[in-house]
Amino acid sequence: METRAPYETGTDLLSPNRNLSPISTELDENGRLMVGGCRLSELADHYGTPLYVLDEATLRQSCFAYRQAFERHYPGKFLTVYASKANSSLMMSCLISSEGFGLDVVSAGELITGLEGGVSGDRILLHGNNKSDQELILAYKNNVTIVIDNQHDIDRLSELIPSELPPVNIMLRFTPGIECHTHEYIRTGHLDSKFGFDPEQLENIFRQLRSCKWAKLIGIHAHIGSQIFELGPHQDLVPVMADAMLMARKFGHPVQDLNIGGGLGIRYVHSDDPPSIESWVKVISEAVISAFRSRNMPLPRLLCEPGRSLVATAGVTLYRVGARKNIPGIRTYLSLDGGMSDNPRPITYQSLYTACLADRPLVKPEERVTLAGKHCESGDVIIKEIDLPYASTGEILVVFSTGAYNSSMSSNYNRIPRPATVLVQAGHAEVVQRREQPEEILRYDLLPERFKELK
Ligand code: LLP
């Protein structure tokens, strides 16, 4: 049986993406888990469960790690742009902006959350393979850079922006022929991706954009995948992008930005071993310096778009243990008071997670259990097999590395309200997203007049 304590392993205070738990994780005098100076079981009692907890120290250290790595390894200008799809809220927008970062958004909702949180429009990038007119106009009015994904974007903007108005800054996204399957990658000429232009289309698009008065092409973008543990794919991506920038310049476009996308992996289970933020930035910086020198081009402003590696390990989710079902010789199910509506990643991607009991993290495991969610779906399992001490009903269970793509992908399946998020720091806890109430679940339902008599 697994006997390692989750919060002890892989501790890398400089690169939080390499840890299983927030960097401020510690034990109190009775051996109970604390994060951000707050006892987790106390947070659960006070704010209810399921509960997302975000550690400010980890968030800020992750930002610092990106900033410091660029300062150390890249002599040109740079901008780290947080991919807000990983975890979007007013607090996250405000924190990211206070760290001097930009924001990547893919919808009007994420865009408004960025602007309201204080991120200035000229530091926001709007992505998306099917942007609505409303999203394009909102972006234009707020001086947001629009990442052109396909011909439809060009056609819509040509119609929406009158030629007498100032142009909009745009970047061009293309599919570079480098595909990552998390632990391995392939290079192909064409990729089956809904995002971005095919490399063969670039020349025509650069030609076409020359006559678009509404457009100022300032950069080239590519994003090759997520939860990547290898450094090679991004290293190989750089010369492909440098060639695309060279071509854009030959067509007279003032391109200065090379946007390498996101993708750096994080640790979900003990066996995950992602590179540090510093080594990721270093490899990319060195590749950019070498590719641009060999092409006699000035260094670009280097942009990257980390999502997961900035927030995942800052977050934990707290659940209360409920029902127990033992099927002799097969398995024991422990049911939690949340599940696939607050963490759809296991059922969607078969993602693995690490967990322990909040007040007894070091107690020796006594049984192998399956942690099941409470939704009406057999596949609603948070962890399929985990060794734990015998957990009683009512005990608090902590699942680690849930800061990215959990809250942001949560749903109301089975009409279950979304959990609250609390931000912890130096012994203070503050709600930054309040818990949905069961009555609020009804807020968009309307009953036709003629149905009212039937009630
Ligand atoms: N930039 C672009 C254009 C992206 O599409 C993404 C992620 C990122 C940046 C950030 O990538 P990251 O640094 O987080 O790997 N829901 C999935 C992940 C989907 C990622 C989509 N795009 C999950 O839960 O694993």
Short mmCIF file of C-alpha atoms and ligand atoms in Angstrom, two decimals:
data_model
loop_
_atom_site.label_atom_id
_atom_site.label_comp_id
_atom_site.label_asym_id
_atom_site.label_seq_id
_atom_site.Cartn_x
_atom_site.Cartn_y
_atom_site.Cartn_z
CA MET A 1 0.00 0.00 0.00
CA GLU A 2 1.07 3.58 -0.74
CA THR A 3 2.62 5.07 2.40
CA ARG A 4 4.06 8.34 1.17
CA ALA A 5 2.54 11.56 2.44
CA PRO A 6 1.31 13.57 -0.56
CA TYR A 7 2.35 16.93 0.74
CA GLU A 8 5.93 15.85 1.40
CA THR A 9 6.98 14.58 -2.01
CA GLY A 10 8.49 16.53 -4.87
CA THR A 11 8.58 19.72 -2.87
CA ASP A 12 10.01 22.38 -5.13
CA LEU A 13 9.33 25.77 -3.64
CA LEU A 14 10.68 27.53 -6.74
CA SER A 15 8.54 25.74 -9.31
CA PRO A 16 5.12 24.95 -7.81
CA ASN A 17 4.02 22.93 -10.88
CA ARG A 18 6.37 20.16 -9.66
CA ASN A 19 4.60 19.68 -6.32
CA LEU A 20 1.47 17.77 -5.44
CA SER A 21 0.32 20.29 -2.90
CA PRO A 22 0.43 24.08 -2.42
CA ILE A 23 3.84 25.39 -1.35
CA SER A 24 2.46 26.65 1.96
CA THR A 25 1.26 23.16 2.99
CA GLU A 26 2.27 22.21 6.54
CA LEU A 27 1.06 20.27 9.57
CA ASP A 28 -0.27 21.79 12.78
CA GLU A 29 0.83 20.55 16.19
CA ASN A 30 -1.68 17.69 15.97
CA GLY A 31 -0.56 16.54 12.54
CA ARG A 32 -3.51 18.08 10.66
CA LEU A 33 -3.05 19.61 7.22
CA MET A 34 -2.79 23.37 6.87
CA VAL A 35 -2.60 25.43 3.68
CA GLY A 36 -1.94 29.17 3.66
CA GLY A 37 -1.87 29.06 7.44
CA CYS A 38 -5.46 27.74 7.60
CA ARG A 39 -6.44 24.29 8.83
CA LEU A 40 -8.22 22.52 5.99
CA SER A 41 -10.79 20.72 8.16
CA GLU A 42 -11.65 24.05 9.79
CA LEU A 43 -12.19 25.63 6.37
CA ALA A 44 -14.49 22.73 5.47
CA ASP A 45 -16.49 23.18 8.69
CA HIS A 46 -16.76 26.91 8.23
CA TYR A 47 -17.42 27.23 4.48
CA GLY A 48 -19.00 23.84 3.79
CA THR A 49 -18.04 21.15 1.30
CA PRO A 50 -17.19 20.55 -1.45
CA LEU A 51 -14.84 23.51 -1.26
CA TYR A 52 -12.15 24.75 -3.60
CA VAL A 53 -9.19 26.24 -1.74
CA LEU A 54 -6.60 28.37 -3.55
CA ASP A 55 -3.26 29.25 -1.98
CA GLU A 56 -2.13 32.77 -2.80
CA ALA A 57 1.53 32.02 -2.01
CA THR A 58 1.61 29.28 -4.65
CA LEU A 59 -0.12 31.46 -7.24
CA ARG A 60 2.32 34.31 -6.68
CA GLN A 61 5.37 32.02 -6.58
CA SER A 62 4.32 30.53 -9.92
CA CYS A 63 4.08 34.02 -11.43
CA PHE A 64 7.44 34.90 -9.92
CA ALA A 65 9.01 31.75 -11.36
CA TYR A 66 7.91 32.68 -14.90
CA ARG A 67 9.04 36.29 -14.49
CA GLN A 68 12.40 35.37 -13.02
CA ALA A 69 13.08 32.71 -15.66
CA PHE A 70 12.45 35.18 -18.48
CA GLU A 71 14.63 37.81 -16.80
CA ARG A 72 17.43 35.25 -16.47
CA HIS A 73 17.25 33.62 -19.87
CA TYR A 74 15.69 35.99 -22.36
CA PRO A 75 17.47 39.25 -23.23
CA GLY A 76 14.53 40.65 -25.26
CA LYS A 77 11.06 41.83 -24.22
CA PHE A 78 8.63 39.24 -22.91
CA LEU A 79 5.07 38.93 -21.63
CA THR A 80 3.51 36.02 -19.76
CA VAL A 81 -0.18 35.77 -20.59
CA TYR A 82 -2.28 33.69 -18.19
CA ALA A 83 -4.68 31.33 -19.99
CA SER A 84 -7.75 32.18 -17.93
CA LYS A 85 -9.68 29.09 -19.11
CA ALA A 86 -7.72 27.23 -16.41
CA ASN A 87 -9.43 29.20 -13.64
CA SER A 88 -11.25 32.44 -14.33
CA SER A 89 -12.54 34.84 -11.67
CA LEU A 90 -12.33 38.49 -10.71
CA MET A 91 -9.73 37.57 -8.07
CA MET A 92 -7.58 35.65 -10.56
CA SER A 93 -7.76 38.52 -13.08
CA CYS A 94 -6.78 41.02 -10.43
CA LEU A 95 -3.93 38.88 -9.08
CA ILE A 96 -2.59 38.21 -12.57
CA SER A 97 -2.72 41.88 -13.45
CA SER A 98 -0.93 42.82 -10.21
CA GLU A 99 1.87 40.45 -11.27
CA GLY A 100 2.24 42.37 -14.55
CA PHE A 101 0.90 39.47 -16.63
CA GLY A 102 -1.47 39.54 -19.57
CA LEU A 103 -4.63 37.44 -19.97
CA ASP A 104 -5.73 34.95 -22.63
CA VAL A 105 -9.51 34.79 -23.00
CA VAL A 106 -11.77 32.77 -25.31
CA SER A 107 -15.23 34.21 -24.72
CA ALA A 108 -17.09 37.39 -23.83
CA GLY A 109 -17.45 35.97 -20.30
CA GLU A 110 -13.72 35.48 -19.78
CA LEU A 111 -13.05 38.85 -21.42
CA ILE A 112 -15.41 40.72 -19.10
CA THR A 113 -13.93 38.87 -16.11
CA GLY A 114 -10.48 40.08 -17.16
CA LEU A 115 -11.51 43.70 -17.74
CA GLU A 116 -13.58 43.91 -14.55
CA GLY A 117 -10.68 42.39 -12.65
CA GLY A 118 -8.45 45.25 -13.80
CA VAL A 119 -6.48 43.73 -16.68
CA SER A 120 -6.03 46.42 -19.28
CA GLY A 121 -7.34 45.57 -22.74
CA ASP A 122 -3.97 45.94 -24.42
CA ARG A 123 -2.71 43.03 -22.30
CA ILE A 124 -5.58 40.75 -23.25
CA LEU A 125 -5.60 38.29 -26.17
CA LEU A 126 -8.91 36.98 -27.54
CA HIS A 127 -8.66 33.43 -28.87
CA GLY A 128 -11.28 31.11 -30.32
CA ASN A 129 -12.13 29.16 -33.45
CA ASN A 130 -15.66 30.57 -33.68
CA LYS A 131 -15.78 34.04 -32.17
CA SER A 132 -19.15 35.76 -32.22
CA ASP A 133 -19.65 39.30 -33.56
CA GLN A 134 -20.43 40.36 -30.00
CA GLU A 135 -17.08 38.99 -28.81
CA LEU A 136 -15.18 40.61 -31.68
CA ILE A 137 -16.79 44.01 -31.09
CA LEU A 138 -16.23 43.84 -27.34
CA ALA A 139 -12.57 43.02 -27.97
CA TYR A 140 -12.14 45.81 -30.54
CA LYS A 141 -13.76 48.43 -28.29
CA ASN A 142 -11.42 47.50 -25.45
CA ASN A 143 -8.20 47.50 -27.44
CA VAL A 144 -7.82 43.75 -27.05
CA THR A 145 -5.50 41.87 -29.42
CA ILE A 146 -7.49 39.40 -31.51
CA VAL A 147 -5.88 36.08 -32.40
CA ILE A 148 -7.11 35.30 -35.91
CA ASP A 149 -7.89 31.61 -36.14
CA ASN A 150 -9.46 31.20 -39.58
CA GLN A 151 -10.86 32.94 -42.66
CA HIS A 152 -14.17 33.49 -40.87
CA ASP A 153 -12.44 35.80 -38.36
CA ILE A 154 -10.98 37.83 -41.23
CA ASP A 155 -14.33 38.04 -43.02
CA ARG A 156 -16.25 39.10 -39.91
CA LEU A 157 -13.71 41.73 -38.85
CA SER A 158 -13.55 43.13 -42.40
CA GLU A 159 -17.28 43.72 -42.12
CA LEU A 160 -17.40 44.88 -38.50
CA ILE A 161 -14.57 47.44 -38.43
CA PRO A 162 -15.17 50.44 -40.68
CA SER A 163 -12.02 51.34 -42.65
CA GLU A 164 -11.87 54.90 -41.24
CA LEU A 165 -11.45 53.59 -37.68
CA PRO A 166 -8.03 52.68 -36.20
CA PRO A 167 -6.91 49.11 -36.96
CA VAL A 168 -7.14 46.29 -34.44
CA ASN A 169 -3.98 44.49 -33.34
CA ILE A 170 -4.09 40.91 -34.49
CA MET A 171 -1.99 37.78 -34.14
CA LEU A 172 -2.22 34.86 -36.49
CA ARG A 173 -2.63 31.35 -35.10
CA PHE A 174 -1.34 28.49 -37.17
CA THR A 175 -1.00 24.73 -36.73
CA PRO A 176 2.72 24.07 -36.87
CA GLY A 177 2.70 20.31 -37.47
CA ILE A 178 3.89 19.41 -33.97
CA GLU A 179 1.38 17.43 -31.97
CA CYS A 180 1.72 16.43 -28.34
CA HIS A 181 0.11 13.48 -26.66
CA THR A 182 1.23 14.47 -23.19
CA HIS A 183 4.28 12.22 -22.92
CA GLU A 184 5.30 11.96 -26.55
CA TYR A 185 4.99 14.02 -29.67
CA ILE A 186 4.84 13.67 -33.40
CA ARG A 187 5.63 16.01 -36.26
CA THR A 188 3.43 15.97 -39.33
CA GLY A 189 2.81 18.27 -42.27
CA HIS A 190 -0.91 18.71 -41.69
CA LEU A 191 -2.73 18.33 -38.45
CA ASP A 192 -6.28 17.39 -37.77
CA SER A 193 -7.00 20.38 -35.56
CA LYS A 194 -9.95 22.73 -35.49
CA PHE A 195 -7.62 25.56 -34.47
CA GLY A 196 -5.50 27.82 -36.62
CA PHE A 197 -4.36 28.07 -40.22
CA ASP A 198 -2.58 25.28 -41.99
CA PRO A 199 1.09 26.22 -42.68
CA GLU A 200 0.40 26.07 -46.43
CA GLN A 201 -2.24 28.79 -46.12
CA LEU A 202 0.07 31.31 -44.47
CA GLU A 203 1.47 32.92 -47.60
CA ASN A 204 -1.99 33.66 -48.99
CA ILE A 205 -3.24 34.97 -45.69
CA PHE A 206 -0.26 37.30 -45.28
CA ARG A 207 -0.92 38.57 -48.81
CA GLN A 208 -4.64 39.02 -48.11
CA LEU A 209 -4.01 40.89 -44.84
CA ARG A 210 -1.91 43.50 -46.63
CA SER A 211 -5.08 44.96 -48.08
CA CYS A 212 -7.06 44.83 -44.80
CA LYS A 213 -7.03 48.39 -43.44
CA TRP A 214 -8.69 47.22 -40.23
CA ALA A 215 -5.80 44.88 -39.34
CA LYS A 216 -2.37 45.39 -37.86
CA LEU A 217 -0.60 42.04 -37.73
CA ILE A 218 1.70 42.18 -34.71
CA GLY A 219 2.43 38.54 -33.99
CA ILE A 220 2.35 34.85 -34.72
CA HIS A 221 0.80 32.30 -32.37
CA ALA A 222 0.85 28.53 -31.93
CA HIS A 223 -0.29 26.27 -29.09
CA ILE A 224 0.67 22.63 -29.38
CA GLY A 225 -1.00 20.95 -26.41
CA SER A 226 -1.41 20.74 -22.68
CA GLN A 227 0.09 18.80 -19.74
CA ILE A 228 3.34 18.33 -21.71
CA PHE A 229 6.32 16.81 -19.86
CA GLU A 230 8.87 17.05 -22.66
CA LEU A 231 10.88 20.11 -23.61
CA GLY A 232 11.55 18.98 -27.18
CA PRO A 233 8.17 19.93 -28.71
CA HIS A 234 8.42 23.61 -27.79
CA GLN A 235 12.09 23.66 -28.77
CA ASP A 236 11.15 22.30 -32.21
CA LEU A 237 8.25 24.71 -32.50
CA VAL A 238 10.45 27.82 -32.30
CA PRO A 239 12.22 27.61 -35.72
CA VAL A 240 8.89 26.80 -37.40
CA MET A 241 7.46 29.99 -35.89
CA ALA A 242 10.56 32.01 -36.75
CA ASP A 243 10.08 31.01 -40.40
CA ALA A 244 6.45 32.10 -40.27
CA MET A 245 7.50 35.47 -38.81
CA LEU A 246 10.14 35.88 -41.49
CA MET A 247 7.52 35.28 -44.14
CA ALA A 248 5.12 37.78 -42.53
CA ARG A 249 7.86 40.41 -42.53
CA LYS A 250 8.56 39.78 -46.21
CA PHE A 251 4.95 40.74 -46.84
CA GLY A 252 5.54 43.97 -44.91
CA HIS A 253 3.71 43.10 -41.69
CA PRO A 254 5.17 44.68 -38.54
CA VAL A 255 5.24 41.36 -36.60
CA GLN A 256 7.17 41.55 -33.34
CA ASP A 257 5.42 39.04 -31.08
CA LEU A 258 6.19 35.34 -31.02
CA ASN A 259 3.54 33.63 -28.91
CA ILE A 260 4.50 30.06 -28.08
CA GLY A 261 1.21 29.17 -26.30
CA GLY A 262 0.97 27.22 -23.05
CA GLY A 263 1.30 23.57 -22.19
CA LEU A 264 3.81 23.01 -19.39
CA GLY A 265 2.69 20.03 -17.31
CA ILE A 266 2.14 19.69 -13.57
CA ARG A 267 2.27 16.91 -10.98
CA TYR A 268 -1.04 15.15 -10.27
CA VAL A 269 0.40 11.90 -8.89
CA HIS A 270 3.75 10.92 -7.41
CA SER A 271 5.03 9.44 -10.66
CA ASP A 272 4.47 12.68 -12.65
CA ASP A 273 7.73 14.53 -13.14
CA PRO A 274 7.19 17.71 -15.15
CA PRO A 275 10.07 20.08 -15.99
CA SER A 276 10.44 23.18 -13.86
CA ILE A 277 9.10 26.53 -15.05
CA GLU A 278 12.68 27.75 -15.30
CA SER A 279 13.85 24.92 -17.56
CA TRP A 280 10.81 25.32 -19.83
CA VAL A 281 11.43 29.06 -20.24
CA LYS A 282 15.18 28.51 -20.64
CA VAL A 283 14.85 25.97 -23.45
CA ILE A 284 12.36 28.16 -25.32
CA SER A 285 14.45 31.32 -24.81
CA GLU A 286 17.60 29.63 -26.08
CA ALA A 287 15.76 28.26 -29.09
CA VAL A 288 14.37 31.72 -29.90
CA ILE A 289 17.78 33.39 -29.58
CA SER A 290 19.38 30.82 -31.86
CA ALA A 291 16.55 30.77 -34.45
CA PHE A 292 16.42 34.55 -34.76
CA ARG A 293 20.21 35.01 -34.87
CA SER A 294 20.58 32.43 -37.62
CA ARG A 295 17.90 34.23 -39.65
CA ASN A 296 19.40 37.66 -38.99
CA MET A 297 16.21 38.83 -37.39
CA PRO A 298 15.90 41.04 -34.30
CA LEU A 299 14.70 39.21 -31.18
CA PRO A 300 10.90 39.15 -30.98
CA ARG A 301 8.86 40.00 -27.91
CA LEU A 302 8.39 36.52 -26.50
CA LEU A 303 4.95 35.60 -25.19
CA CYS A 304 3.75 32.41 -23.56
CA GLU A 305 0.31 31.42 -22.28
CA PRO A 306 0.53 29.13 -19.26
CA GLY A 307 -2.74 28.07 -17.67
CA ARG A 308 -2.39 24.82 -15.74
CA SER A 309 1.20 25.41 -14.54
CA LEU A 310 0.17 28.72 -12.94
CA VAL A 311 -2.82 27.51 -10.93
CA ALA A 312 -3.16 23.74 -10.70
CA THR A 313 -1.07 22.99 -7.62
CA ALA A 314 -2.26 26.13 -5.82
CA GLY A 315 -5.65 24.44 -5.52
CA VAL A 316 -7.07 21.63 -3.41
CA THR A 317 -10.67 20.43 -3.13
CA LEU A 318 -12.18 19.43 0.21
CA TYR A 319 -14.96 16.86 0.40
CA ARG A 320 -16.81 15.24 3.25
CA VAL A 321 -16.85 11.45 3.28
CA GLY A 322 -20.39 10.01 3.29
CA ALA A 323 -21.71 6.56 2.43
CA ARG A 324 -19.58 3.42 2.37
CA LYS A 325 -20.36 0.36 0.27
CA ASN A 326 -18.27 -2.74 0.55
CA ILE A 327 -18.55 -5.38 -2.17
CA PRO A 328 -16.56 -8.29 -0.67
CA GLY A 329 -13.72 -9.40 -2.88
CA ILE A 330 -14.38 -6.61 -5.39
CA ARG A 331 -14.06 -3.12 -3.95
CA THR A 332 -15.09 -0.63 -1.31
CA TYR A 333 -16.73 2.58 -2.44
CA LEU A 334 -16.44 5.69 -0.31
CA SER A 335 -18.86 8.33 -1.54
CA LEU A 336 -17.99 12.01 -1.44
CA ASP A 337 -20.35 14.99 -1.35
CA GLY A 338 -19.16 16.24 -4.77
CA GLY A 339 -17.85 14.56 -7.88
CA MET A 340 -17.98 15.04 -11.63
CA SER A 341 -19.80 18.39 -11.40
CA ASP A 342 -16.91 19.99 -9.49
CA ASN A 343 -14.18 17.86 -11.10
CA PRO A 344 -15.11 16.51 -14.53
CA ARG A 345 -11.50 15.63 -15.41
CA PRO A 346 -11.44 11.97 -14.26
CA ILE A 347 -14.58 11.06 -16.20
CA THR A 348 -13.56 13.17 -19.20
CA TYR A 349 -9.86 12.38 -19.51
CA GLN A 350 -9.35 9.48 -17.06
CA SER A 351 -7.14 11.90 -15.10
CA LEU A 352 -5.43 10.66 -11.96
CA TYR A 353 -5.38 12.51 -8.65
CA THR A 354 -3.80 12.19 -5.21
CA ALA A 355 -5.73 12.56 -1.96
CA CYS A 356 -5.51 12.07 1.80
CA LEU A 357 -7.52 12.70 4.94
CA ALA A 358 -7.20 16.33 6.02
CA ASP A 359 -6.70 15.64 9.71
CA ARG A 360 -4.83 12.34 9.43
CA PRO A 361 -2.49 12.70 6.45
CA LEU A 362 0.26 10.61 8.00
CA VAL A 363 -1.78 7.76 9.42
CA LYS A 364 -0.88 4.43 7.81
CA PRO A 365 -3.27 3.21 5.09
CA GLU A 366 -5.54 0.34 6.14
CA GLU A 367 -7.67 -0.26 3.08
CA ARG A 368 -7.89 0.27 -0.65
CA VAL A 369 -10.98 2.25 -1.64
CA THR A 370 -12.62 3.89 -4.64
CA LEU A 371 -13.62 7.51 -4.09
CA ALA A 372 -16.97 7.93 -5.79
CA GLY A 373 -18.86 11.12 -6.54
CA LYS A 374 -22.54 11.60 -5.72
CA HIS A 375 -23.83 11.95 -9.29
CA CYS A 376 -26.14 9.48 -10.99
CA GLU A 377 -23.47 8.02 -13.19
CA SER A 378 -21.37 4.92 -12.50
CA GLY A 379 -18.29 6.55 -14.01
CA ASP A 380 -18.48 9.40 -11.51
CA VAL A 381 -15.32 8.43 -9.67
CA ILE A 382 -12.71 10.90 -8.42
CA ILE A 383 -9.99 8.33 -7.65
CA LYS A 384 -10.38 4.71 -8.72
CA GLU A 385 -7.97 3.12 -6.26
CA ILE A 386 -6.43 4.81 -3.29
CA ASP A 387 -4.98 3.47 -0.04
CA LEU A 388 -6.34 5.28 3.00
CA PRO A 389 -6.72 4.80 6.73
CA TYR A 390 -10.29 3.70 7.56
CA ALA A 391 -12.25 6.90 6.86
CA SER A 392 -15.34 7.54 8.93
CA THR A 393 -18.44 9.30 7.69
CA GLY A 394 -17.97 13.03 8.14
CA GLU A 395 -14.19 13.06 7.78
CA ILE A 396 -12.67 15.60 5.42
CA LEU A 397 -10.80 14.36 2.40
CA VAL A 398 -8.38 16.57 0.43
CA VAL A 399 -7.78 16.10 -3.30
CA PHE A 400 -4.62 17.83 -4.52
CA SER A 401 -3.76 19.70 -7.74
CA THR A 402 -7.31 20.79 -8.49
CA GLY A 403 -6.64 24.49 -9.16
CA ALA A 404 -6.75 24.19 -12.95
CA TYR A 405 -9.71 23.12 -15.11
CA ASN A 406 -11.83 22.07 -12.12
CA SER A 407 -13.78 25.15 -11.09
CA SER A 408 -13.65 26.47 -14.66
CA MET A 409 -15.10 23.22 -16.06
CA SER A 410 -17.61 22.67 -13.28
CA SER A 411 -21.29 22.15 -14.09
CA ASN A 412 -24.69 21.88 -12.45
CA TYR A 413 -25.18 18.25 -13.50
CA ASN A 414 -27.94 16.71 -11.39
CA ARG A 415 -28.75 20.30 -10.40
CA ILE A 416 -25.97 20.30 -7.87
CA PRO A 417 -24.82 23.81 -6.91
CA ARG A 418 -21.21 24.76 -7.68
CA PRO A 419 -18.83 24.91 -4.69
CA ALA A 420 -17.36 28.09 -3.22
CA THR A 421 -13.70 29.02 -3.69
CA VAL A 422 -11.72 30.44 -0.78
CA LEU A 423 -8.36 32.14 -1.14
CA VAL A 424 -5.99 31.47 1.76
CA GLN A 425 -2.94 33.44 2.76
CA ALA A 426 -1.03 33.87 6.02
CA GLY A 427 -3.82 32.46 8.18
CA HIS A 428 -6.63 34.39 6.45
CA ALA A 429 -9.31 32.83 4.32
CA GLU A 430 -11.62 34.78 2.06
CA VAL A 431 -14.41 33.66 -0.23
CA VAL A 432 -13.59 34.69 -3.81
CA GLN A 433 -16.42 32.77 -5.45
CA ARG A 434 -19.45 32.15 -3.32
CA ARG A 435 -21.25 28.82 -3.18
CA GLU A 436 -24.28 28.53 -5.44
CA GLN A 437 -27.50 28.02 -3.52
CA PRO A 438 -30.03 25.34 -4.45
CA GLU A 439 -32.67 28.07 -5.17
CA GLU A 440 -30.29 29.71 -7.65
CA ILE A 441 -30.35 26.58 -9.73
CA LEU A 442 -33.86 27.65 -10.76
CA ARG A 443 -32.90 31.16 -11.78
CA TYR A 444 -33.18 30.66 -15.54
CA ASP A 445 -36.23 28.39 -15.52
CA LEU A 446 -39.52 29.82 -16.71
CA LEU A 447 -42.85 28.11 -16.43
CA PRO A 448 -45.25 28.79 -19.34
CA GLU A 449 -48.46 30.52 -18.12
CA ARG A 450 -50.65 27.57 -19.16
CA PHE A 451 -48.50 25.20 -17.08
CA LYS A 452 -49.09 27.21 -13.92
CA GLU A 453 -52.63 25.89 -13.57
CA LEU A 454 -51.21 22.40 -13.57
CA LYS A 455 -49.16 23.03 -10.47
N1 LLP B 1 -3.22 28.85 -24.97
C1 LLP B 1 -4.15 28.25 -25.73
C2 LLP B 1 -4.45 28.80 -27.06
C3 LLP B 1 -4.83 27.12 -25.25
O1 LLP B 1 -5.76 26.54 -26.01
C4 LLP B 1 -4.54 26.63 -23.94
C5 LLP B 1 -5.24 25.48 -23.40
C6 LLP B 1 -3.56 27.30 -23.20
C7 LLP B 1 -2.91 28.39 -23.74
C8 LLP B 1 -3.17 26.87 -21.81
O2 LLP B 1 -2.62 25.61 -21.77
P1 LLP B 1 -2.01 25.01 -20.40
O3 LLP B 1 -0.80 25.86 -20.00
O4 LLP B 1 -3.08 25.10 -19.37
O5 LLP B 1 -1.65 23.63 -20.74
N2 LLP B 1 -9.46 21.00 -20.10
C9 LLP B 1 -8.19 20.31 -20.33
C10 LLP B 1 -7.13 21.25 -20.81
C11 LLP B 1 -7.51 21.99 -22.08
C12 LLP B 1 -6.48 22.98 -22.51
C13 LLP B 1 -7.01 23.83 -23.61
N3 LLP B 1 -6.14 24.86 -24.04
C14 LLP B 1 -7.78 19.62 -19.02
O6 LLP B 1 -8.50 19.72 -18.04
O7 LLP B 1 -6.75 18.95 -18.98
#
